[in-house]
PDB file of C-alpha atoms in Angstrom:
ATOM      1  CA  MET A   1     -13.564-116.601 -28.095  1.00 60.00           C
ATOM      2  CA  LYS A   2     -17.073-115.189 -28.289  1.00 70.00           C
ATOM      3  CA  ILE A   3     -18.690-113.873 -25.260  1.00 80.00           C
ATOM      4  CA  ASN A   4     -21.848-111.683 -24.498  1.00 85.00           C
ATOM      5  CA  ASN A   5     -22.486-109.199 -21.635  1.00 87.00           C
ATOM      6  CA  ASP A   6     -24.322-111.797 -19.501  1.00 91.00           C
ATOM      7  CA  GLU A   7     -21.199-114.141 -19.557  1.00 92.00           C
ATOM      8  CA  ILE A   8     -18.986-111.187 -18.816  1.00 92.00           C
ATOM      9  CA  ASN A   9     -21.209-110.107 -15.767  1.00 93.00           C
ATOM     10  CA  ARG A  10     -21.370-113.703 -14.642  1.00 95.00           C
ATOM     11  CA  ALA A  11     -17.755-114.110 -14.657  1.00 94.00           C
ATOM     12  CA  ILE A  12     -17.090-110.896 -12.812  1.00 95.00           C
ATOM     13  CA  ARG A  13     -19.511-112.009 -10.101  1.00 96.00           C
ATOM     14  CA  LYS A  14     -17.982-115.582  -9.852  1.00 96.00           C
ATOM     15  CA  LYS A  15     -14.333-114.821 -10.101  1.00 95.00           C
ATOM     16  CA  PHE A  16     -14.065-111.439  -8.557  1.00 96.00           C
ATOM     17  CA  ILE A  17     -16.993-110.099  -6.648  1.00 97.00           C
ATOM     18  CA  ARG A  18     -18.143-113.527  -4.899  1.00 97.00           C
ATOM     19  CA  PRO A  19     -14.467-114.308  -3.585  1.00 96.00           C
ATOM     20  CA  LEU A  20     -13.995-110.596  -2.557  1.00 97.00           C
ATOM     21  CA  ASN A  21     -17.417-110.821  -0.524  1.00 97.00           C
ATOM     22  CA  ASP A  22     -16.710-114.147   1.012  1.00 97.00           C
ATOM     23  CA  GLY A  23     -13.184-113.082   2.141  1.00 97.00           C
ATOM     24  CA  ILE A  24     -14.325-110.016   3.801  1.00 97.00           C
ATOM     25  CA  LYS A  25     -17.227-111.555   5.500  1.00 96.00           C
ATOM     26  CA  TYR A  26     -15.069-114.363   6.861  1.00 96.00           C
ATOM     27  CA  ASN A  27     -12.258-112.188   8.161  1.00 96.00           C
ATOM     28  CA  ILE A  28     -14.331-109.353   9.624  1.00 96.00           C
ATOM     29  CA  ASN A  29     -15.779-111.957  11.938  1.00 92.00           C
ATOM     30  CA  LYS A  30     -12.039-113.139  12.888  1.00 94.00           C
ATOM     31  CA  LEU A  31     -10.954-109.598  13.699  1.00 92.00           C
ATOM     32  CA  ASN A  32     -12.362-109.261  17.071  1.00 86.00           C
ATOM     33  CA  ILE A  33     -10.239-112.289  18.377  1.00 88.00           C
ATOM     34  CA  GLU A  34      -7.110-111.227  16.371  1.00 86.00           C
ATOM     35  CA  LYS A  35      -4.323-110.628  18.717  1.00 87.00           C
ATOM     36  CA  ARG A  36      -2.105-108.867  16.225  1.00 91.00           C
ATOM     37  CA  VAL A  37      -4.459-105.699  16.342  1.00 95.00           C
ATOM     38  CA  LYS A  38      -2.584-103.180  18.608  1.00 95.00           C
ATOM     39  CA  TYR A  39      -5.747-101.015  19.415  1.00 95.00           C
ATOM     40  CA  LYS A  40      -9.443-101.828  19.473  1.00 95.00           C
ATOM     41  CA  LYS A  41     -10.098 -98.589  17.726  1.00 96.00           C
ATOM     42  CA  THR A  42      -8.696-100.322  14.591  1.00 97.00           C
ATOM     43  CA  ILE A  43     -11.195-103.060  14.931  1.00 96.00           C
ATOM     44  CA  SER A  44     -14.012-100.516  15.073  1.00 97.00           C
ATOM     45  CA  LEU A  45     -13.058 -98.531  12.176  1.00 98.00           C
ATOM     46  CA  LEU A  46     -12.463-101.462   9.834  1.00 98.00           C
ATOM     47  CA  THR A  47     -15.714-102.851  11.053  1.00 97.00           C
ATOM     48  CA  GLN A  48     -17.508 -99.621  10.272  1.00 98.00           C
ATOM     49  CA  ALA A  49     -15.900 -99.431   6.917  1.00 98.00           C
ATOM     50  CA  TYR A  50     -17.505-102.880   6.197  1.00 98.00           C
ATOM     51  CA  THR A  51     -20.945-101.717   7.318  1.00 97.00           C
ATOM     52  CA  THR A  52     -20.577 -98.420   5.327  1.00 98.00           C
ATOM     53  CA  LEU A  53     -19.803-100.500   2.245  1.00 97.00           C
ATOM     54  CA  SER A  54     -22.874-102.271   2.420  1.00 95.00           C
ATOM     55  CA  SER A  55     -24.850 -98.988   2.547  1.00 97.00           C
ATOM     56  CA  ILE A  56     -22.855 -97.631  -0.472  1.00 97.00           C
ATOM     57  CA  GLU A  57     -23.818-100.705  -2.517  1.00 95.00           C
ATOM     58  CA  TYR A  58     -27.502-100.204  -1.869  1.00 96.00           C
ATOM     59  CA  LEU A  59     -27.082 -96.341  -2.810  1.00 95.00           C
ATOM     60  CA  LEU A  60     -25.275 -97.179  -6.044  1.00 93.00           C
ATOM     61  CA  ASN A  61     -27.944 -99.710  -7.053  1.00 92.00           C
ATOM     62  CA  SER A  62     -30.504 -97.024  -6.169  1.00 91.00           C
ATOM     63  CA  GLY A  63     -28.759 -94.358  -8.422  1.00 87.00           C
ATOM     64  CA  ARG A  64     -27.915 -92.102  -5.348  1.00 90.00           C
ATOM     65  CA  LEU A  65     -24.553 -91.537  -6.568  1.00 88.00           C
ATOM     66  CA  VAL A  66     -23.810 -88.374  -4.574  1.00 89.00           C
ATOM     67  CA  ASP A  67     -24.612 -90.086  -1.281  1.00 92.00           C
ATOM     68  CA  ALA A  68     -22.821 -93.201  -2.334  1.00 93.00           C
ATOM     69  CA  ASN A  69     -19.642 -91.293  -2.945  1.00 91.00           C
ATOM     70  CA  THR A  70     -19.910 -89.271   0.194  1.00 93.00           C
ATOM     71  CA  LEU A  71     -20.071 -92.562   2.247  1.00 96.00           C
ATOM     72  CA  LEU A  72     -17.309 -93.933   0.077  1.00 97.00           C
ATOM     73  CA  ARG A  73     -14.916 -91.385   1.253  1.00 96.00           C
ATOM     74  CA  SER A  74     -15.937 -92.094   4.850  1.00 96.00           C
ATOM     75  CA  SER A  75     -15.252 -95.840   4.251  1.00 97.00           C
ATOM     76  CA  PHE A  76     -11.863 -94.997   2.765  1.00 98.00           C
ATOM     77  CA  GLU A  77     -10.946 -92.685   5.779  1.00 97.00           C
ATOM     78  CA  TYR A  78     -12.008 -95.424   8.230  1.00 98.00           C
ATOM     79  CA  ILE A  79      -9.618 -98.054   6.569  1.00 98.00           C
ATOM     80  CA  LEU A  80      -6.935 -95.316   6.254  1.00 97.00           C
ATOM     81  CA  VAL A  81      -6.949 -94.297   9.818  1.00 97.00           C
ATOM     82  CA  GLY A  82      -7.644 -97.600  11.293  1.00 97.00           C
ATOM     83  CA  MET A  83      -4.518 -99.133   9.645  1.00 98.00           C
ATOM     84  CA  MET A  84      -2.413 -96.160  10.681  1.00 98.00           C
ATOM     85  CA  LEU A  85      -3.407 -96.562  14.302  1.00 97.00           C
ATOM     86  CA  GLN A  86      -1.701 -99.958  13.888  1.00 97.00           C
ATOM     87  CA  PHE A  87       1.358 -98.813  12.223  1.00 97.00           C
ATOM     88  CA  GLU A  88       2.037 -95.515  14.140  1.00 95.00           C
ATOM     89  CA  ASP A  89       1.421 -94.769  17.862  1.00 95.00           C
ATOM     90  CA  ASN A  90       1.494 -90.937  17.088  1.00 94.00           C
ATOM     91  CA  VAL A  91      -1.386 -91.320  15.084  1.00 95.00           C
ATOM     92  CA  TYR A  92      -3.120 -93.117  17.918  1.00 95.00           C
ATOM     93  CA  TYR A  93      -2.272 -90.556  20.458  1.00 93.00           C
ATOM     94  CA  GLU A  94      -3.447 -87.805  18.281  1.00 93.00           C
ATOM     95  CA  PHE A  95      -6.581 -89.695  17.453  1.00 93.00           C
ATOM     96  CA  ILE A  96      -7.735 -90.019  20.992  1.00 91.00           C
ATOM     97  CA  ASN A  97      -7.272 -86.435  21.762  1.00 88.00           C
ATOM     98  CA  LEU A  98     -10.688 -84.667  20.949  1.00 84.00           C
ATOM     99  CA  SER A  99      -9.352 -81.432  22.396  1.00 78.00           C
ATOM    100  CA  ILE A 100      -7.260 -80.756  19.224  1.00 68.00           C
ATOM    101  CA  ASP A 101     -10.003 -78.973  17.249  1.00 65.00           C
ATOM    102  CA  ASP A 102      -7.642 -76.563  15.314  1.00 59.00           C
ATOM    103  CA  GLU A 103      -6.635 -78.162  11.913  1.00 58.00           C
ATOM    104  CA  ASN A 104      -3.299 -76.501  12.124  1.00 59.00           C
ATOM    105  CA  SER A 105      -2.635 -78.161  15.619  1.00 76.00           C
ATOM    106  CA  ARG A 106      -3.125 -81.720  13.998  1.00 81.00           C
ATOM    107  CA  ASP A 107      -0.077 -83.287  12.380  1.00 87.00           C
ATOM    108  CA  TYR A 108      -0.239 -87.075  12.264  1.00 92.00           C
ATOM    109  CA  THR A 109      -4.079 -87.462  11.569  1.00 92.00           C
ATOM    110  CA  LYS A 110      -4.116 -85.008   8.720  1.00 92.00           C
ATOM    111  CA  ILE A 111      -5.482 -86.884   5.613  1.00 93.00           C
ATOM    112  CA  GLN A 112      -2.537 -86.229   3.324  1.00 93.00           C
ATOM    113  CA  LYS A 113      -0.098 -87.149   5.979  1.00 95.00           C
ATOM    114  CA  LEU A 114      -1.970 -90.443   6.610  1.00 96.00           C
ATOM    115  CA  ILE A 115      -1.900 -91.215   2.845  1.00 96.00           C
ATOM    116  CA  ASN A 116       1.698 -90.406   2.623  1.00 96.00           C
ATOM    117  CA  LYS A 117       2.413 -92.764   5.394  1.00 96.00           C
ATOM    118  CA  PHE A 118       0.000 -95.534   4.448  1.00 97.00           C
ATOM    119  CA  LYS A 119       1.334 -95.915   1.085  1.00 96.00           C
ATOM    120  CA  THR A 120       4.654 -97.211   2.480  1.00 96.00           C
ATOM    121  CA  HIS A 121       2.849-100.030   4.136  1.00 97.00           C
ATOM    122  CA  LEU A 122       0.787-101.338   1.115  1.00 96.00           C
ATOM    123  CA  ASN A 123       3.407-103.905   0.214  1.00 95.00           C
ATOM    124  CA  GLU A 124       3.492-105.076   3.925  1.00 95.00           C
ATOM    125  CA  ILE A 125      -0.384-105.227   3.771  1.00 96.00           C
ATOM    126  CA  SER A 126      -0.546-107.090   0.398  1.00 94.00           C
ATOM    127  CA  MET A 127       2.769-107.950  -1.441  1.00 91.00           C
ATOM    128  CA  ASP A 128       0.808-109.725  -4.318  1.00 88.00           C
ATOM    129  CA  LEU A 129      -1.347-106.585  -5.079  1.00 88.00           C
ATOM    130  CA  PHE A 130       0.963-103.660  -4.634  1.00 90.00           C
ATOM    131  CA  LYS A 131       4.598-104.949  -5.254  1.00 88.00           C
ATOM    132  CA  ASP A 132       4.348-103.753  -8.922  1.00 84.00           C
ATOM    133  CA  PHE A 133       3.602-100.203  -7.999  1.00 86.00           C
ATOM    134  CA  ASN A 134       6.448 -97.720  -6.948  1.00 89.00           C
ATOM    135  CA  ARG A 135       5.996 -95.412  -3.871  1.00 90.00           C
ATOM    136  CA  LYS A 136       4.766 -92.353  -5.957  1.00 91.00           C
ATOM    137  CA  GLU A 137       2.359 -94.556  -7.962  1.00 89.00           C
ATOM    138  CA  LYS A 138       0.787 -95.563  -4.715  1.00 92.00           C
ATOM    139  CA  GLY A 139       0.499 -92.225  -3.265  1.00 93.00           C
ATOM    140  CA  ASP A 140      -0.946 -90.665  -6.463  1.00 90.00           C
ATOM    141  CA  MET A 141      -3.525 -93.666  -6.641  1.00 90.00           C
ATOM    142  CA  LEU A 142      -4.591 -93.087  -3.202  1.00 94.00           C
ATOM    143  CA  THR A 143      -4.648 -89.116  -3.339  1.00 93.00           C
ATOM    144  CA  GLU A 144      -6.466 -89.171  -6.579  1.00 89.00           C
ATOM    145  CA  LEU A 145      -9.148 -91.556  -5.423  1.00 91.00           C
ATOM    146  CA  TYR A 146      -9.631 -89.305  -2.206  1.00 93.00           C
ATOM    147  CA  ASP A 147      -9.795 -85.996  -4.278  1.00 90.00           C
ATOM    148  CA  LYS A 148     -12.327 -87.503  -6.619  1.00 85.00           C
ATOM    149  CA  LEU A 149     -14.469 -88.647  -3.535  1.00 89.00           C
ATOM    150  CA  CYS A 150     -14.240 -85.137  -2.033  1.00 88.00           C
ATOM    151  CA  LYS A 151     -15.622 -83.683  -5.063  1.00 81.00           C
ATOM    152  CA  PHE A 152     -18.872 -85.595  -4.478  1.00 76.00           C
ATOM    153  CA  THR A 153     -18.882 -84.761  -0.656  1.00 77.00           C
ATOM    154  CA  HIS A 154     -18.374 -81.028  -0.909  1.00 76.00           C
ATOM    155  CA  SER A 155     -20.699 -78.536  -2.538  1.00 69.00           C
ATOM    156  CA  THR A 156     -19.244 -78.587  -5.901  1.00 72.00           C
ATOM    157  CA  LEU A 157     -20.245 -78.808  -9.787  1.00 75.00           C
ATOM    158  CA  PHE A 158     -20.233 -82.549  -9.647  1.00 71.00           C
ATOM    159  CA  VAL A 159     -23.057 -82.595  -6.972  1.00 78.00           C
ATOM    160  CA  THR A 160     -25.131 -80.146  -9.019  1.00 78.00           C
ATOM    161  CA  THR A 161     -24.479 -81.805 -12.293  1.00 74.00           C
ATOM    162  CA  LEU A 162     -25.602 -85.178 -10.959  1.00 76.00           C
ATOM    163  CA  VAL A 163     -28.829 -83.673  -9.703  1.00 77.00           C
ATOM    164  CA  GLU A 164     -29.648 -82.335 -13.050  1.00 77.00           C
ATOM    165  CA  ILE A 165     -29.016 -85.747 -14.900  1.00 76.00           C
ATOM    166  CA  LYS A 166     -32.421 -87.256 -15.556  1.00 76.00           C
ATOM    167  CA  ASN A 167     -31.510 -89.642 -18.297  1.00 74.00           C
ATOM    168  CA  ASN A 168     -31.527 -93.294 -17.025  1.00 78.00           C
ATOM    169  CA  ASP A 169     -28.744 -94.484 -19.404  1.00 77.00           C
ATOM    170  CA  ASP A 170     -26.565 -91.504 -18.356  1.00 77.00           C
ATOM    171  CA  LYS A 171     -27.107 -92.664 -14.756  1.00 81.00           C
ATOM    172  CA  GLU A 172     -26.206 -96.160 -15.519  1.00 83.00           C
ATOM    173  CA  VAL A 173     -22.953 -95.317 -17.203  1.00 80.00           C
ATOM    174  CA  LEU A 174     -22.055 -93.007 -14.138  1.00 83.00           C
ATOM    175  CA  LYS A 175     -23.039 -95.913 -11.823  1.00 87.00           C
ATOM    176  CA  MET A 176     -20.782 -98.405 -13.540  1.00 87.00           C
ATOM    177  CA  LEU A 177     -17.971 -95.941 -13.385  1.00 85.00           C
ATOM    178  CA  ASN A 178     -18.455 -95.296  -9.802  1.00 88.00           C
ATOM    179  CA  TYR A 179     -18.395 -99.119  -8.979  1.00 92.00           C
ATOM    180  CA  GLN A 180     -14.654 -99.024 -10.000  1.00 90.00           C
ATOM    181  CA  ASN A 181     -13.987 -96.854  -7.081  1.00 93.00           C
ATOM    182  CA  PHE A 182     -16.119 -98.811  -4.846  1.00 96.00           C
ATOM    183  CA  TYR A 183     -14.493-102.154  -5.595  1.00 95.00           C
ATOM    184  CA  PHE A 184     -10.909-100.592  -5.195  1.00 95.00           C
ATOM    185  CA  VAL A 185     -12.027 -99.512  -1.508  1.00 97.00           C
ATOM    186  CA  LYS A 186     -13.480-103.023  -0.988  1.00 97.00           C
ATOM    187  CA  VAL A 187     -10.402-104.783  -2.187  1.00 96.00           C
ATOM    188  CA  LEU A 188      -8.376-102.522   0.092  1.00 97.00           C
ATOM    189  CA  LEU A 189     -10.578-103.529   3.168  1.00 98.00           C
ATOM    190  CA  PHE A 190     -10.074-107.267   2.008  1.00 98.00           C
ATOM    191  CA  CYS A 191      -6.283-106.891   2.023  1.00 97.00           C
ATOM    192  CA  CYS A 192      -6.309-105.215   5.454  1.00 97.00           C
ATOM    193  CA  LEU A 193      -8.396-107.849   7.040  1.00 97.00           C
ATOM    194  CA  LYS A 194      -6.194-110.665   5.638  1.00 96.00           C
ATOM    195  CA  TYR A 195      -3.116-108.620   6.839  1.00 96.00           C
ATOM    196  CA  PHE A 196      -4.404-109.171  10.485  1.00 96.00           C
ATOM    197  CA  THR A 197      -5.989-112.746  10.167  1.00 95.00           C
ATOM    198  CA  ASN A 198      -3.282-114.412   7.845  1.00 93.00           C
ATOM    199  CA  ASP A 199      -6.133-116.013   6.172  1.00 93.00           C
ATOM    200  CA  LYS A 200      -5.014-118.586   3.670  1.00 91.00           C
ATOM    201  CA  LYS A 201      -8.502-119.795   2.647  1.00 93.00           C
ATOM    202  CA  HIS A 202      -9.708-116.734   0.520  1.00 94.00           C
ATOM    203  CA  TYR A 203      -7.648-115.192  -2.084  1.00 91.00           C
ATOM    204  CA  LEU A 204      -8.220-112.768  -4.932  1.00 92.00           C
ATOM    205  CA  TYR A 205      -6.309-113.930  -8.136  1.00 89.00           C
ATOM    206  CA  LYS A 206      -4.642-110.869  -9.777  1.00 86.00           C
ATOM    207  CA  GLU A 207      -5.583-111.943 -13.238  1.00 86.00           C
ATOM    208  CA  ASN A 208      -9.235-112.283 -12.433  1.00 90.00           C
ATOM    209  CA  MET A 209      -9.278-108.908 -10.721  1.00 89.00           C
ATOM    210  CA  ALA A 210      -7.513-107.196 -13.565  1.00 85.00           C
ATOM    211  CA  LEU A 211      -9.760-108.818 -16.239  1.00 88.00           C
ATOM    212  CA  SER A 212     -13.026-108.003 -14.036  1.00 91.00           C
ATOM    213  CA  PHE A 213     -11.934-104.062 -14.058  1.00 87.00           C
ATOM    214  CA  LEU A 214     -10.914-104.302 -17.819  1.00 85.00           C
ATOM    215  CA  PHE A 215     -14.329-105.964 -18.848  1.00 88.00           C
ATOM    216  CA  ASN A 216     -16.153-103.486 -16.641  1.00 87.00           C
ATOM    217  CA  PHE A 217     -14.548-100.637 -18.903  1.00 81.00           C
ATOM    218  CA  PHE A 218     -15.522-102.659 -21.957  1.00 82.00           C
ATOM    219  CA  LEU A 219     -19.237-102.849 -20.828  1.00 85.00           C
ATOM    220  CA  VAL A 220     -19.191 -99.061 -20.154  1.00 80.00           C
ATOM    221  CA  GLY A 221     -18.095 -98.703 -23.824  1.00 76.00           C
ATOM    222  CA  VAL A 222     -20.749-101.116 -25.053  1.00 77.00           C
ATOM    223  CA  LYS A 223     -23.235 -98.918 -23.176  1.00 74.00           C
ATOM    224  CA  LEU A 224     -22.085 -95.690 -24.460  1.00 70.00           C
ATOM    225  CA  LYS A 225     -22.240 -97.266 -27.886  1.00 68.00           C
ATOM    226  CA  ASN A 226     -25.544 -98.816 -27.897  1.00 65.00           C
ATOM    227  CA  SER A 227     -27.315 -95.855 -26.576  1.00 59.00           C
ATOM    228  CA  LYS A 228     -25.333 -93.322 -28.605  1.00 54.00           C
ATOM    229  CA  LEU A 229     -25.168 -91.095 -25.497  1.00 55.00           C
ATOM    230  CA  THR A 230     -22.659 -88.598 -25.083  1.00 58.00           C
ATOM    231  CA  PHE A 231     -21.756 -86.324 -22.074  1.00 57.00           C
ATOM    232  CA  GLU A 232     -21.092 -83.390 -24.323  1.00 63.00           C
ATOM    233  CA  LYS A 233     -24.552 -82.157 -23.358  1.00 61.00           C
ATOM    234  CA  TYR A 234     -23.332 -81.580 -19.786  1.00 62.00           C
ATOM    235  CA  ASN A 235     -20.390 -79.508 -20.598  1.00 62.00           C
ATOM    236  CA  ASN A 236     -22.295 -76.340 -19.706  1.00 63.00           C
ATOM    237  CA  LEU A 237     -23.381 -77.591 -16.357  1.00 60.00           C
ATOM    238  CA  LEU A 238     -19.788 -78.407 -15.663  1.00 57.00           C
ATOM    239  CA  TYR A 239     -18.545 -75.049 -16.984  1.00 59.00           C
ATOM    240  CA  LEU A 240     -16.027 -76.916 -19.350  1.00 59.00           C
ATOM    241  CA  ASP A 241     -14.340 -73.788 -20.693  1.00 63.00           C
ATOM    242  CA  ASN A 242     -13.299 -72.789 -17.149  1.00 62.00           C
ATOM    243  CA  ASN A 243     -12.244 -76.485 -16.375  1.00 60.00           C
ATOM    244  CA  VAL A 244     -10.247 -77.641 -19.084  1.00 59.00           C
ATOM    245  CA  LYS A 245      -7.232 -78.369 -17.153  1.00 65.00           C
ATOM    246  CA  PHE A 246      -9.214 -80.576 -14.654  1.00 59.00           C
ATOM    247  CA  PHE A 247     -10.707 -82.596 -17.247  1.00 55.00           C
ATOM    248  CA  ASN A 248      -7.675 -82.972 -19.321  1.00 60.00           C
ATOM    249  CA  LYS A 249      -6.012 -84.437 -16.169  1.00 61.00           C
ATOM    250  CA  TYR A 250      -9.120 -86.775 -15.427  1.00 55.00           C
ATOM    251  CA  ASP A 251      -8.671 -88.145 -19.183  1.00 58.00           C
ATOM    252  CA  GLU A 252      -5.103 -88.784 -18.445  1.00 62.00           C
ATOM    253  CA  ASP A 253      -5.960 -90.649 -15.210  1.00 57.00           C
ATOM    254  CA  LEU A 254      -8.486 -92.593 -16.965  1.00 57.00           C
ATOM    255  CA  SER A 255      -6.190 -93.492 -19.631  1.00 60.00           C
ATOM    256  CA  LYS A 256      -3.474 -94.670 -17.124  1.00 56.00           C
ATOM    257  CA  THR A 257      -6.139 -96.985 -15.485  1.00 54.00           C
ATOM    258  CA  LYS A 258      -6.950 -98.586 -18.764  1.00 55.00           C
ATOM    259  CA  GLU A 259      -3.261 -98.918 -19.563  1.00 57.00           C
ATOM    260  CA  LEU A 260      -2.663-100.595 -16.077  1.00 53.00           C
ATOM    261  CA  PHE A 261      -5.105-103.291 -16.660  1.00 52.00           C
ATOM    262  CA  ILE A 262      -4.365-103.734 -20.406  1.00 54.00           C
ATOM    263  CA  SER A 263      -0.705-104.153 -19.521  1.00 54.00           C
ATOM    264  CA  LEU A 264      -1.838-107.554 -17.841  1.00 47.00           C
ATOM    265  CA  LYS A 265      -1.805-108.946 -21.424  1.00 46.00           C
ATOM    266  CA  ASN A 266       1.497-107.296 -22.277  1.00 52.00           C
ATOM    267  CA  ASP A 267       3.321-108.607 -19.172  1.00 51.00           C
ATOM    268  CA  ILE A 268       2.687-112.234 -20.174  1.00 47.00           C
ATOM    269  CA  ASP A 269       2.885-114.362 -23.217  1.00 52.00           C
ATOM    270  CA  ASN A 270      -0.286-115.047 -25.310  1.00 65.00           C
ATOM    271  CA  ASP A 271      -0.623-118.599 -24.108  1.00 73.00           C
ATOM    272  CA  ALA A 272      -0.579-117.674 -20.584  1.00 73.00           C
ATOM    273  CA  PHE A 273      -3.076-114.750 -21.232  1.00 73.00           C
ATOM    274  CA  LEU A 274      -5.472-117.072 -23.070  1.00 78.00           C
ATOM    275  CA  LYS A 275      -5.069-119.470 -20.237  1.00 82.00           C
ATOM    276  CA  ALA A 276      -6.278-116.767 -17.734  1.00 80.00           C
ATOM    277  CA  LEU A 277      -8.891-115.688 -20.094  1.00 83.00           C
ATOM    278  CA  ASN A 278     -10.302-119.299 -20.263  1.00 85.00           C
ATOM    279  CA  GLU A 279     -10.140-119.740 -16.641  1.00 88.00           C
ATOM    280  CA  PHE A 280     -12.020-116.451 -16.048  1.00 89.00           C
ATOM    281  CA  PHE A 281     -14.872-117.671 -18.128  1.00 90.00           C
ATOM    282  CA  SER A 282     -14.759-121.261 -16.849  1.00 86.00           C
TER     283      SER A 282
END
């Protein structure tokens, strides 16, 4: 099968992005009348997550990666807190108490505590999507995403380096990589909304989603190869010698992510994989 970049982008839009957007738009409008929602604050937070994601997409397309990632962290937090209000009353009672201003006085609404609790509900939220991950993998996935987003939110080397990147090809590759995190958070919102509405009309096929992420990695590779660009020129800006441990860990995480999506082919026989591939490009 011979495919070009335009066909890949068209398939990603048709088989992943469009169903994702349609499902979120449909279910966000049903949330206000959904009786399964325990607290109205959950509706407010999930609605704000949806609104913020729209702003993030505009910022990503504009190349404003620092602002986009800062808001993406906020959107992730809205989903995290909104869902935990539903699952644990102690989170709600602490959430509504504005007088607790000392971080050491908070327990249930600390981010890492929320992540640790939230991961135990992922199968309940979407069995299809999360059943193949064990509890540690789920926790690592959520924690690593949040840590990466924090590095763009706080005054870090990531922020100062991005400010100094002027090459448009470099910015384009970074934008494509940041879209991976954007769509992960968006998929999470999609699943959380369906958890409340029991919507049977909108569905994300796991094969199409995996192929979309996998082909996005492929397009990044093509972009790097065609432009012959390398990020080695930014090593000094990132003080590579001082941060070898971090970047080794980042490379390991990226390899794990690639392996996760590539494992789709290994988990099924060739005929089934080719069928999924043909369906993806149909």
